[in-house]
Tab-separated table of C-alpha atoms in Angstrom:
chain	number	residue	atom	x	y	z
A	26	UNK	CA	0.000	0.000	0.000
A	27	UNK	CA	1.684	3.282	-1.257
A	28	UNK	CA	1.104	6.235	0.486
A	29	UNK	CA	-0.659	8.906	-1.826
A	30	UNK	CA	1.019	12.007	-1.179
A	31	UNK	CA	-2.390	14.142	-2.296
A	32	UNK	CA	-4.792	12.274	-0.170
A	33	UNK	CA	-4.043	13.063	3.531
A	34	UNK	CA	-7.265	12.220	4.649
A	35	UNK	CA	-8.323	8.743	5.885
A	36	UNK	CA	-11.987	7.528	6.856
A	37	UNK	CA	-12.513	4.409	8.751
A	38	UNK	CA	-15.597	2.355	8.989
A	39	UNK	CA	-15.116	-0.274	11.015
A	40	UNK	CA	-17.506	-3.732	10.605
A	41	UNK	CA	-18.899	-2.645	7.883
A	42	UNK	CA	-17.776	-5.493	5.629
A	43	UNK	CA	-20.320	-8.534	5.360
A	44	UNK	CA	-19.153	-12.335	4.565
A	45	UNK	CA	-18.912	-12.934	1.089
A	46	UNK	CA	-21.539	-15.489	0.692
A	47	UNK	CA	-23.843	-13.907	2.730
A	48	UNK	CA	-23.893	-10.947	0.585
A	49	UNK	CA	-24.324	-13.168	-2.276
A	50	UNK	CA	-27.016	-14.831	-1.160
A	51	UNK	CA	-29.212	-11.531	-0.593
A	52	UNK	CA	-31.304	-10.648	-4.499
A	53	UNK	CA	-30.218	-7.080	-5.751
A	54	UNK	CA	-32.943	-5.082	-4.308
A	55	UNK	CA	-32.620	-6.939	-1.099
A	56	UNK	CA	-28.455	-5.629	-0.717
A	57	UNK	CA	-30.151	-1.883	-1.749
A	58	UNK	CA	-32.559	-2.174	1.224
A	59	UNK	CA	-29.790	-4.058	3.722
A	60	UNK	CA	-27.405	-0.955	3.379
A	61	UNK	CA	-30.150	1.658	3.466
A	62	UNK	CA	-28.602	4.893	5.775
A	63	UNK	CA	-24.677	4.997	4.181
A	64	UNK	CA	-23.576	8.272	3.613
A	65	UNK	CA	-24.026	9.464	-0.047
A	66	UNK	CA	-20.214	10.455	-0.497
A	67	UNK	CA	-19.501	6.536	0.403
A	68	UNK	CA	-22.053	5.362	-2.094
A	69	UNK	CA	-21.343	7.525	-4.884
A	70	UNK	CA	-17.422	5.859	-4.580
A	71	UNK	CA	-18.882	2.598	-4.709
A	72	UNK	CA	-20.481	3.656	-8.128
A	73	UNK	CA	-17.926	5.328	-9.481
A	74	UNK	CA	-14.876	3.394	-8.618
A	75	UNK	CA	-13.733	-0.266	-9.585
A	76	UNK	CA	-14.319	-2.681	-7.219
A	77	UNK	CA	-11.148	-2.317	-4.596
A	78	UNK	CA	-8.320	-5.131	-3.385
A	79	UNK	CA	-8.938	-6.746	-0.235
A	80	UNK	CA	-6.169	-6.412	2.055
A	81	UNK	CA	-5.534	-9.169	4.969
A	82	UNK	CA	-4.449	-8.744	8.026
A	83	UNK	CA	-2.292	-11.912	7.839
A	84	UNK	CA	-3.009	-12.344	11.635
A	85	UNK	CA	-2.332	-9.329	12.910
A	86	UNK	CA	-4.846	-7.363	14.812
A	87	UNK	CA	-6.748	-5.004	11.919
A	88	UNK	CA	-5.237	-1.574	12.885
A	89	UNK	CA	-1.984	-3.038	13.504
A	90	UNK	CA	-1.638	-4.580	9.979
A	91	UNK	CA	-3.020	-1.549	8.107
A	92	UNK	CA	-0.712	0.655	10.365
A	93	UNK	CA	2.317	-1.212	9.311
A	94	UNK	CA	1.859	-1.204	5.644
A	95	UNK	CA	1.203	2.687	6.634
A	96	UNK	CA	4.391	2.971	7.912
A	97	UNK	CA	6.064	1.125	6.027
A	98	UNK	CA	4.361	1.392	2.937
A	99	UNK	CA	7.690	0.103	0.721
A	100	UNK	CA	7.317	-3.328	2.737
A	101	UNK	CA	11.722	-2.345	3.367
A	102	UNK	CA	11.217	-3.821	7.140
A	103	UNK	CA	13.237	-7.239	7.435
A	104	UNK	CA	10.235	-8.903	9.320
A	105	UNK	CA	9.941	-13.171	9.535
A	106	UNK	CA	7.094	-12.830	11.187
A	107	UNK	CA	6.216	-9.947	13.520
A	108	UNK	CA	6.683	-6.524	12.945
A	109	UNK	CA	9.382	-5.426	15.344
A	110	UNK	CA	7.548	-1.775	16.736
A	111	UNK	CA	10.270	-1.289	19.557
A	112	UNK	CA	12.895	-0.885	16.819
A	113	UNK	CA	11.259	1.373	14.625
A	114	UNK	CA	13.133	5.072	13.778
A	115	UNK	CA	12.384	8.030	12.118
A	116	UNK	CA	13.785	7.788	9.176
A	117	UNK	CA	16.868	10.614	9.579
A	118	UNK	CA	18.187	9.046	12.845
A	119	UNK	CA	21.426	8.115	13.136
A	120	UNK	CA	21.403	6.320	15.976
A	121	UNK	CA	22.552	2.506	15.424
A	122	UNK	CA	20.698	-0.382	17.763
A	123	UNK	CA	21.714	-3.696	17.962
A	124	UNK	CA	18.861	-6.116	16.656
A	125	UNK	CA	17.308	-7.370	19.124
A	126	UNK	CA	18.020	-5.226	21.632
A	127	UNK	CA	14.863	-3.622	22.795
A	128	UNK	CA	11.553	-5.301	23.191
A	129	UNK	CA	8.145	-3.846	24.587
A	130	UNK	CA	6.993	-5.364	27.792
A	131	UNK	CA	2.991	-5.217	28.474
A	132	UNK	CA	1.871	-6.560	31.875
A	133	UNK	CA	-1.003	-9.010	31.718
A	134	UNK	CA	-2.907	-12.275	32.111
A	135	UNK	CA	-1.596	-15.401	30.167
A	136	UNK	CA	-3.830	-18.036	30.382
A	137	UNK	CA	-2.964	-21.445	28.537
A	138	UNK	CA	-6.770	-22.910	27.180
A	139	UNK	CA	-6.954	-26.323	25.072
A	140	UNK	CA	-6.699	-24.486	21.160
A	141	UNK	CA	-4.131	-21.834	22.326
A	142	UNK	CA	-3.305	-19.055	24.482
A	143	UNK	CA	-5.011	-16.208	25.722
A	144	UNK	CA	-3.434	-12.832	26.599
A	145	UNK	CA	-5.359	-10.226	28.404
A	146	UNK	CA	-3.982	-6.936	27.950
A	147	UNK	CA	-4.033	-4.650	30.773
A	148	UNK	CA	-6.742	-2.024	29.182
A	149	UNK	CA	-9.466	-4.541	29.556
A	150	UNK	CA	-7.994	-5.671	32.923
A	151	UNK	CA	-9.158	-4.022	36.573
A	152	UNK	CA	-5.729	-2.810	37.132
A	153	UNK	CA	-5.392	0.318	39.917
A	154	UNK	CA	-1.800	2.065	40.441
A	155	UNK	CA	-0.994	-0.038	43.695
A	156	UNK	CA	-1.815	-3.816	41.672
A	157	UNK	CA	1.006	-2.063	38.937
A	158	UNK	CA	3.437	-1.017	41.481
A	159	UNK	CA	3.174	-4.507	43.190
A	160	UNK	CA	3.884	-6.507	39.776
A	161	UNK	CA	6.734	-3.990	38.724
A	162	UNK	CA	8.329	-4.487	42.376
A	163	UNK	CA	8.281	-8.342	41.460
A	164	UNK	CA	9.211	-7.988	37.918
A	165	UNK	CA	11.832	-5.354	38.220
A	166	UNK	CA	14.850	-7.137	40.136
A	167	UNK	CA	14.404	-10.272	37.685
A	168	UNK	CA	14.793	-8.140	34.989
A	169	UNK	CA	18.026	-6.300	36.152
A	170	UNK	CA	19.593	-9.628	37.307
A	171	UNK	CA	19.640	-10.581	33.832
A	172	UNK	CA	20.620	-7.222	32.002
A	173	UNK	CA	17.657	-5.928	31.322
A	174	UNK	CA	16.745	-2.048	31.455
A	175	UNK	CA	13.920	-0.178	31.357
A	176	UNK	CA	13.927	3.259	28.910
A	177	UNK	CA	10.195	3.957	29.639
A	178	UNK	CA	8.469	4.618	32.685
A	179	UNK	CA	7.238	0.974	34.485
A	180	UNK	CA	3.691	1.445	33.149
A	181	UNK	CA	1.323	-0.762	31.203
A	182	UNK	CA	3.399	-1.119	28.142
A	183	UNK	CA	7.602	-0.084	28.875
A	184	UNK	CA	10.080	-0.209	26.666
A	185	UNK	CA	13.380	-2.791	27.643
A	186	UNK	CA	16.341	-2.898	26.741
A	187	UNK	CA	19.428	-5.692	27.097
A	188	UNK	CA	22.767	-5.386	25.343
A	189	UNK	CA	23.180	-8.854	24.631
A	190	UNK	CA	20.663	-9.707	21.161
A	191	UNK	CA	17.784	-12.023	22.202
A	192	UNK	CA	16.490	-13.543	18.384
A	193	UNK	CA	12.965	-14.166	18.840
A	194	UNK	CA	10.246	-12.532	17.549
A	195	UNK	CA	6.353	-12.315	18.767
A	196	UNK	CA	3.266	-10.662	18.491
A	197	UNK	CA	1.817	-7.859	20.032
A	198	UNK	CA	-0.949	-7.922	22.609
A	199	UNK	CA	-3.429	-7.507	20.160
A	200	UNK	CA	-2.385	-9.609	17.530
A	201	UNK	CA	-1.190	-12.700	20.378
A	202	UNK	CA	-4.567	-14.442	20.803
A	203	UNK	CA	-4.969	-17.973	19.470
A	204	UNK	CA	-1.803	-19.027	19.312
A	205	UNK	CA	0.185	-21.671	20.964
A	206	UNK	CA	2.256	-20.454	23.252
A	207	UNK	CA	4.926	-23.159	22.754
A	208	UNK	CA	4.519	-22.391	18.620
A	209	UNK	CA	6.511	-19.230	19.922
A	210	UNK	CA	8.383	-18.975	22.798
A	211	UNK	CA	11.881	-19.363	21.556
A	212	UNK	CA	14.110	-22.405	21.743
A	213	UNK	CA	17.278	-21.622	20.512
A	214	UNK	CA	20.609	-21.238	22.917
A	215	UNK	CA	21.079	-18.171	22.686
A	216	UNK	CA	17.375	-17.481	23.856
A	217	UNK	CA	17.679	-19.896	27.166
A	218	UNK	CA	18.549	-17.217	29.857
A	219	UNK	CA	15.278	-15.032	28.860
A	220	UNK	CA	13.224	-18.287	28.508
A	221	UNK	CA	14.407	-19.175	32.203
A	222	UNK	CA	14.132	-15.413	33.708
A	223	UNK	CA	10.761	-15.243	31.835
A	224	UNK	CA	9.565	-18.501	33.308
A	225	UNK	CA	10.778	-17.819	36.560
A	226	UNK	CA	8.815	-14.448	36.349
A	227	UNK	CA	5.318	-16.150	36.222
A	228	UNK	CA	6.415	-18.109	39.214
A	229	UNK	CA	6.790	-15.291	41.570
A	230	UNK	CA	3.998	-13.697	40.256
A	231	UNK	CA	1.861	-16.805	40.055
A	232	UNK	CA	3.020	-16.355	44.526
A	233	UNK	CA	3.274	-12.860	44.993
A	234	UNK	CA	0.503	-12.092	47.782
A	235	UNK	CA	-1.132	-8.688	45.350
A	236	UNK	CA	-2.132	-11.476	43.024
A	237	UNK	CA	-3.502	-13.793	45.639
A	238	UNK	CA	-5.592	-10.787	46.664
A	239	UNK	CA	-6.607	-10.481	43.218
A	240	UNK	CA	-8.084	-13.706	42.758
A	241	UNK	CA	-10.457	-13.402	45.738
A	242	UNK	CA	-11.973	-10.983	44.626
A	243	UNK	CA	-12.212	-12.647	41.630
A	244	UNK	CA	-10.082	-10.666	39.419
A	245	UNK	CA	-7.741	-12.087	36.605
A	246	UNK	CA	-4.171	-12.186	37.559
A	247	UNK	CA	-1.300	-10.141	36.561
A	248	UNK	CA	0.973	-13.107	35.534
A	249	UNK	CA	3.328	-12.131	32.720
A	250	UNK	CA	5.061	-9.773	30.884
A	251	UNK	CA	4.719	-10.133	27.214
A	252	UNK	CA	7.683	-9.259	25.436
A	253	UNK	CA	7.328	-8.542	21.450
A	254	UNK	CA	8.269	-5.693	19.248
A	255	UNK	CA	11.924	-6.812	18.816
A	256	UNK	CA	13.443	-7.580	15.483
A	257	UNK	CA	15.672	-5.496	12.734
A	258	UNK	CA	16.171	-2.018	13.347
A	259	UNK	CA	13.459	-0.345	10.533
A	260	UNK	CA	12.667	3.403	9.298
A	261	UNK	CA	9.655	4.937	8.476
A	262	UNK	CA	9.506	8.354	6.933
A	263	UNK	CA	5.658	9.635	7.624
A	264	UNK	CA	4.345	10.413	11.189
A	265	UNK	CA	2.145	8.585	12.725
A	266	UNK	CA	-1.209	10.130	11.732
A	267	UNK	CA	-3.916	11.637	14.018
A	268	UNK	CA	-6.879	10.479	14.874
A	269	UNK	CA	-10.075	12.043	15.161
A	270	UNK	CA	-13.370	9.907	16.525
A	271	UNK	CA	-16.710	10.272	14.309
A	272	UNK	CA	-19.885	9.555	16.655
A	273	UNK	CA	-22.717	10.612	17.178
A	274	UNK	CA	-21.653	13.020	19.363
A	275	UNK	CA	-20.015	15.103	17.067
A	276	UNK	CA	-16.107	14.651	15.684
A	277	UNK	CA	-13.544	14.868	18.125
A	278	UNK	CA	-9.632	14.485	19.100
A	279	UNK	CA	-8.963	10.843	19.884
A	280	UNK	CA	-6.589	11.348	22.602
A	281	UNK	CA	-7.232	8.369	25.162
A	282	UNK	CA	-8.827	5.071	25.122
A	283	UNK	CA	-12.623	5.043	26.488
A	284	UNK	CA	-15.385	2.183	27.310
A	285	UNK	CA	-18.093	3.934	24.508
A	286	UNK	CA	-15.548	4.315	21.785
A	287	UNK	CA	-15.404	1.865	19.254
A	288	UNK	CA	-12.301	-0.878	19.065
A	289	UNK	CA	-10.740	0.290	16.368
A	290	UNK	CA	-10.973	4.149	17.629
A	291	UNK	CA	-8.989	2.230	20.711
A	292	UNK	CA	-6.508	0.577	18.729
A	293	UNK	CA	-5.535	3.567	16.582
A	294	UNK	CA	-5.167	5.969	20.426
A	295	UNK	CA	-3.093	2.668	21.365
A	296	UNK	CA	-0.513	2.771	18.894
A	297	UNK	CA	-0.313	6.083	18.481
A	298	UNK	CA	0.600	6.822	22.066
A	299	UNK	CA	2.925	3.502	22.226
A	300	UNK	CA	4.853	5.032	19.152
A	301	UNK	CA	5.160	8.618	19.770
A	302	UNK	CA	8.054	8.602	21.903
A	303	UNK	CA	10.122	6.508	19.051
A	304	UNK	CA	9.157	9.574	16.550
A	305	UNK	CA	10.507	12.420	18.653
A	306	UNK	CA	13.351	13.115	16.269
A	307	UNK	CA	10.750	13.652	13.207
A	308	UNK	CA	11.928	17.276	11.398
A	309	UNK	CA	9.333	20.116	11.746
A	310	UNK	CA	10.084	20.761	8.516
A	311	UNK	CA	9.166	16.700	7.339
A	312	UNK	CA	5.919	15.868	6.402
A	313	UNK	CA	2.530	16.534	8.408
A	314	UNK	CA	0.552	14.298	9.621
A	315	UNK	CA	-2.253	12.416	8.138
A	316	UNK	CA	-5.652	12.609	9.506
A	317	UNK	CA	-7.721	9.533	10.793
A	318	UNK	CA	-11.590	9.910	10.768
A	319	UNK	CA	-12.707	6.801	12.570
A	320	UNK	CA	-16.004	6.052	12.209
A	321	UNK	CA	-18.132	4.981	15.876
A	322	UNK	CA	-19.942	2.026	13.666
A	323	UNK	CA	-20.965	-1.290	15.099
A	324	UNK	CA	-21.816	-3.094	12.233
A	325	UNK	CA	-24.593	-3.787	10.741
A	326	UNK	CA	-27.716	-3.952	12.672
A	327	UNK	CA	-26.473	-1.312	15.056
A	328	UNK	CA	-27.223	2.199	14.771
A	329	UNK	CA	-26.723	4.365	11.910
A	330	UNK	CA	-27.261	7.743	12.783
A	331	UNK	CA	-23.861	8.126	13.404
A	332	UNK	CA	-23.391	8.259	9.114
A	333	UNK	CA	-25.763	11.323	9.268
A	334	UNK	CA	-22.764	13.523	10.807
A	335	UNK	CA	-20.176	12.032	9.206
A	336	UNK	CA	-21.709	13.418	5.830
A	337	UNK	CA	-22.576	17.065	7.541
A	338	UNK	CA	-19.188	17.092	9.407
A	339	UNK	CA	-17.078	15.749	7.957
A	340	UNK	CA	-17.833	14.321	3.853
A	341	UNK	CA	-19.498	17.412	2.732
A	342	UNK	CA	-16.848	19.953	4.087
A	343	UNK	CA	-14.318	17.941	2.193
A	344	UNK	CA	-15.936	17.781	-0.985
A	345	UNK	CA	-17.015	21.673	-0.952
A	346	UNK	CA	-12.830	22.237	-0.346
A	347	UNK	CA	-12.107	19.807	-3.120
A	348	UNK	CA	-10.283	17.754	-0.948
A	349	UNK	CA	-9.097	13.666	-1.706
A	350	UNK	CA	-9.331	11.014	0.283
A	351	UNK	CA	-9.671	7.533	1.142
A	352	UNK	CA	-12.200	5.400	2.668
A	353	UNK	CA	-11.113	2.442	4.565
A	354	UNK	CA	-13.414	-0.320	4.917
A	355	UNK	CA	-12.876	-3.041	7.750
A	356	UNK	CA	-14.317	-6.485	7.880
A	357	UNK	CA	-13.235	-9.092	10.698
A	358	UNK	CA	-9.855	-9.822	9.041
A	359	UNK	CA	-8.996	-6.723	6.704
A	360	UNK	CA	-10.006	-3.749	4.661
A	361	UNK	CA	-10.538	-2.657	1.349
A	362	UNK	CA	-9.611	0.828	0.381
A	363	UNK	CA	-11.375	3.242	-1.742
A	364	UNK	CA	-10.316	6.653	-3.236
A	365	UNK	CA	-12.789	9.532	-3.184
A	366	UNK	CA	-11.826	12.617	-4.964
A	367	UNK	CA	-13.608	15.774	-6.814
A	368	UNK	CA	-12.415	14.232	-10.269
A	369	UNK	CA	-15.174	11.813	-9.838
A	370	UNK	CA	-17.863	14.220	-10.171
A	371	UNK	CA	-17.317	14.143	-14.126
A	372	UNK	CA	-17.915	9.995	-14.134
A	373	UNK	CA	-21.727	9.905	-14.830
A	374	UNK	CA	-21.333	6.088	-16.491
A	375	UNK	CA	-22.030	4.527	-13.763
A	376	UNK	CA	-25.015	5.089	-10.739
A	377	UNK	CA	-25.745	2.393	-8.722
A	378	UNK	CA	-23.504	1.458	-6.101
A	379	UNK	CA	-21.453	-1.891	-6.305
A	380	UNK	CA	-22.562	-3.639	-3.617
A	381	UNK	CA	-19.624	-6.402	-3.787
A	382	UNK	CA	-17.370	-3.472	-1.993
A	383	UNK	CA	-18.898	-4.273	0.942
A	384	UNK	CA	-18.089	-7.941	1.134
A	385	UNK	CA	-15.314	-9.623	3.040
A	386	UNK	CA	-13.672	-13.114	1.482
A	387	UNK	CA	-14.392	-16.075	3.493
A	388	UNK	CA	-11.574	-17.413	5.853
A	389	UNK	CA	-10.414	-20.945	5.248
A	390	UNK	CA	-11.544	-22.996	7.768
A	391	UNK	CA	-10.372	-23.581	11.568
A	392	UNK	CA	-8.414	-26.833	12.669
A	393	UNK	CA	-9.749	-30.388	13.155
A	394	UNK	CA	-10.843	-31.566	16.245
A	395	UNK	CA	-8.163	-33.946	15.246
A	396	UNK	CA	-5.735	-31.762	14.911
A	397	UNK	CA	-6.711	-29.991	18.059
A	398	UNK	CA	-6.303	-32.456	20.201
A	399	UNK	CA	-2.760	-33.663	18.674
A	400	UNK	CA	-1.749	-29.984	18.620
A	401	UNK	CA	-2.975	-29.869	22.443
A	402	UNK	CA	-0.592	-33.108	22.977
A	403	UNK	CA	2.292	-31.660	21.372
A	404	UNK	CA	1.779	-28.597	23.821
A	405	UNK	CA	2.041	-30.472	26.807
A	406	UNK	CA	5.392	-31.777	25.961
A	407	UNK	CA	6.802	-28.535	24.766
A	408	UNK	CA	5.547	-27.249	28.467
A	409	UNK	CA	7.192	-30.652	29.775
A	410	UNK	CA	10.322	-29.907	28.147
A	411	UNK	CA	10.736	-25.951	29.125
A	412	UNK	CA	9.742	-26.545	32.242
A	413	UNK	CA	12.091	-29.705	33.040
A	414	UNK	CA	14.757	-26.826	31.249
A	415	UNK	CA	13.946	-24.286	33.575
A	416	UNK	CA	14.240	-26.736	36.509
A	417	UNK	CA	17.584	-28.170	35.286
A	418	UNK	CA	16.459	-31.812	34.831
């Protein structure tokens, strides 16, 4: 995905995508009636425009995978498998870092369940400043007896540091859920003293009396600290955009995460306060940022009043300045992207909208209950084997 240079405007709808099939199933006049309420900017793209690639998300959460290719719209990144955030630069820094070097660390639950693991990132945890301070006391000295620093503030996400390279690579908190934990802890040598420290963490904190306290009142523990991020050092040369929430309410600064706002009006605050600190070297006189519209929409069968403002506020002042930009549609797994721009006032061809915009390709389906059980198996005697390492047996 190349970033167009005369399109700085970005609006997200968020699941507004259908299945495929279902959408197929539904007789032309039905789809017209099904999508009754979209704003009249969106459908006069859909007429006007050829139907648009779908993009996956290849695993990643949504946001995360379409703010990667944002960033790093050349695909230049040396990633194997997860993008490595806590190594990103601006792209006229100087500074070199070691791969593997720095990592982000976000406290949480872990929880091992029969067809993978499940992290539970601290925003959707009951987590008060005292519970924090109690896990960082417990975390801390195991992280400085084996060289590792802290750049950031102990918070819910810090950034770490170790000089000596630790080669593994794994997902973010968002994009960690449903996968086997022993799929991705490292095994190699040169991985064995984090594997120990790291299993040795959940031990004391599996003890430590704030988590006991926890579970009576029948709270989720606080039992790990998730590395990811690390990798290859990698550039981008845009700033991260900002993001502005479209509800109902009226359009405003996304500056913090909140229970009413939609997930993906969450996601965008989260990454964009994660990153900020690594883009504090970016020029004044580089480029500006992007702007985000992110849409409050909860799919289909929800409420749509909120497309009512989003074509006073925010559609209607941009086609009256002459403005371009994009529409980003997101389904469960990806997007599609469409480009809106006062050229297509002159295409008259074409009037009804395209109703195969809005679908979203069917996922292949999930494992056996075969391979399930012999994936559940093979789990156990990874966990047999780290945890016989860990115990020196």
């Amino acid at each position: 995905m190349s970033k167009p240079s005369n399109a700085p405007l970005w609006v997200f709808i968020p699941n507004i995508l259908v299945p495929e099939m279902a959408l197929e199933r539904l007789p032309a006049n039905a789809q017209a009636q099904s999508f009754a309420g979209l704003p009249a900017g969106l459908l006069q793209t859909m007429a006007r425009n050829a139907a648009p690639e779908y993009h996956t998300a290849d695993g990643l959460d949504r946001i995360e995978a379409w703010l990667l290719r944002y960033l790093d719209s050349q695909v230049q990144a040396k990633f194997d498998q997860y993008p490595a955030w806590a190594m990103m630069q601006s792209a006229e820094s100087e500074n070199e870092v070691t791969p593997f070097t720095k990592f982000w660390g976000t406290v949480g639950c872990l929880e091992v369940e029969r067809d993978g693991v499940r992290f539970t990132p601290p925003e959707v945890l009951q987590v008060g400043v005292a519970d924090l301070d109690a896990f960082w006391a417990v975390v801390q000295p195991l992280l400085q007896q084996h060289g590792w620093a802290l750049n950031t503030s102990a918070g819910f996400h810090s950034l770490l540091s170790n000089p000596v390279p630790v080669p593994m690579e794994q997902a973010s908190p968002w994009s960690v859920q449903g996968i086997r934990l022993t799929d991705h802890l490292p095994m190699t040598r040169e991985c064995s003293d984090w594997r120990r420290m790291w299993l040795n963490m959940q031990v004391e904190l599996h003890n430590a009396e704030f988590n006991k306290a926890r579970q009576t009142k029948g709270l989720k523990p606080l039992n790990a600290l998730w590395f990811w991020g690390g990798g290859e050092t990698w550039q981008t040369d845009v700033p991260l955009p900002r993001v502005k929430s479209v509800s109902e309410d009226g359009v405003f600064d996304a500056v913090k995460m909140t229970d009413g706002a939609d997930e993906a009006v969450n996601r965008f605050v989260f990454w964009a306060q994660l990153l900020a600190p690594l883009q504090t070297n970016t020029a004044e006189s580089g480029p500006k940022s992007d702007h985000v519209y992110c849409v409050n929409f909860q799919g289909w069968g929800g409420n749509i009043a909120v497309f009512k403002l989003l074509e006073s506020e925010v559609l209607q002042p941009m086609r009256l300045a002459g403005l371009a930009f994009n529409w980003v549609l997101l389904g469960n797994n990806g997007w599609k992207t469409l480009k809106s721009n006062w050229m297509n006032r002159f295409k008259f061809w074409q009037n009804k909208p395209n109703w195969a915009v809005l679908s979203e390709p069917e996922m292949q389906e999930g494992p056996s209950e075969e391979e399930l059980q012999a994936a559940w198996q093979q789990g156990q005697r990874d966990q047999d084997n780290i945890q016989a390492e860990w115990e020196g047996r």
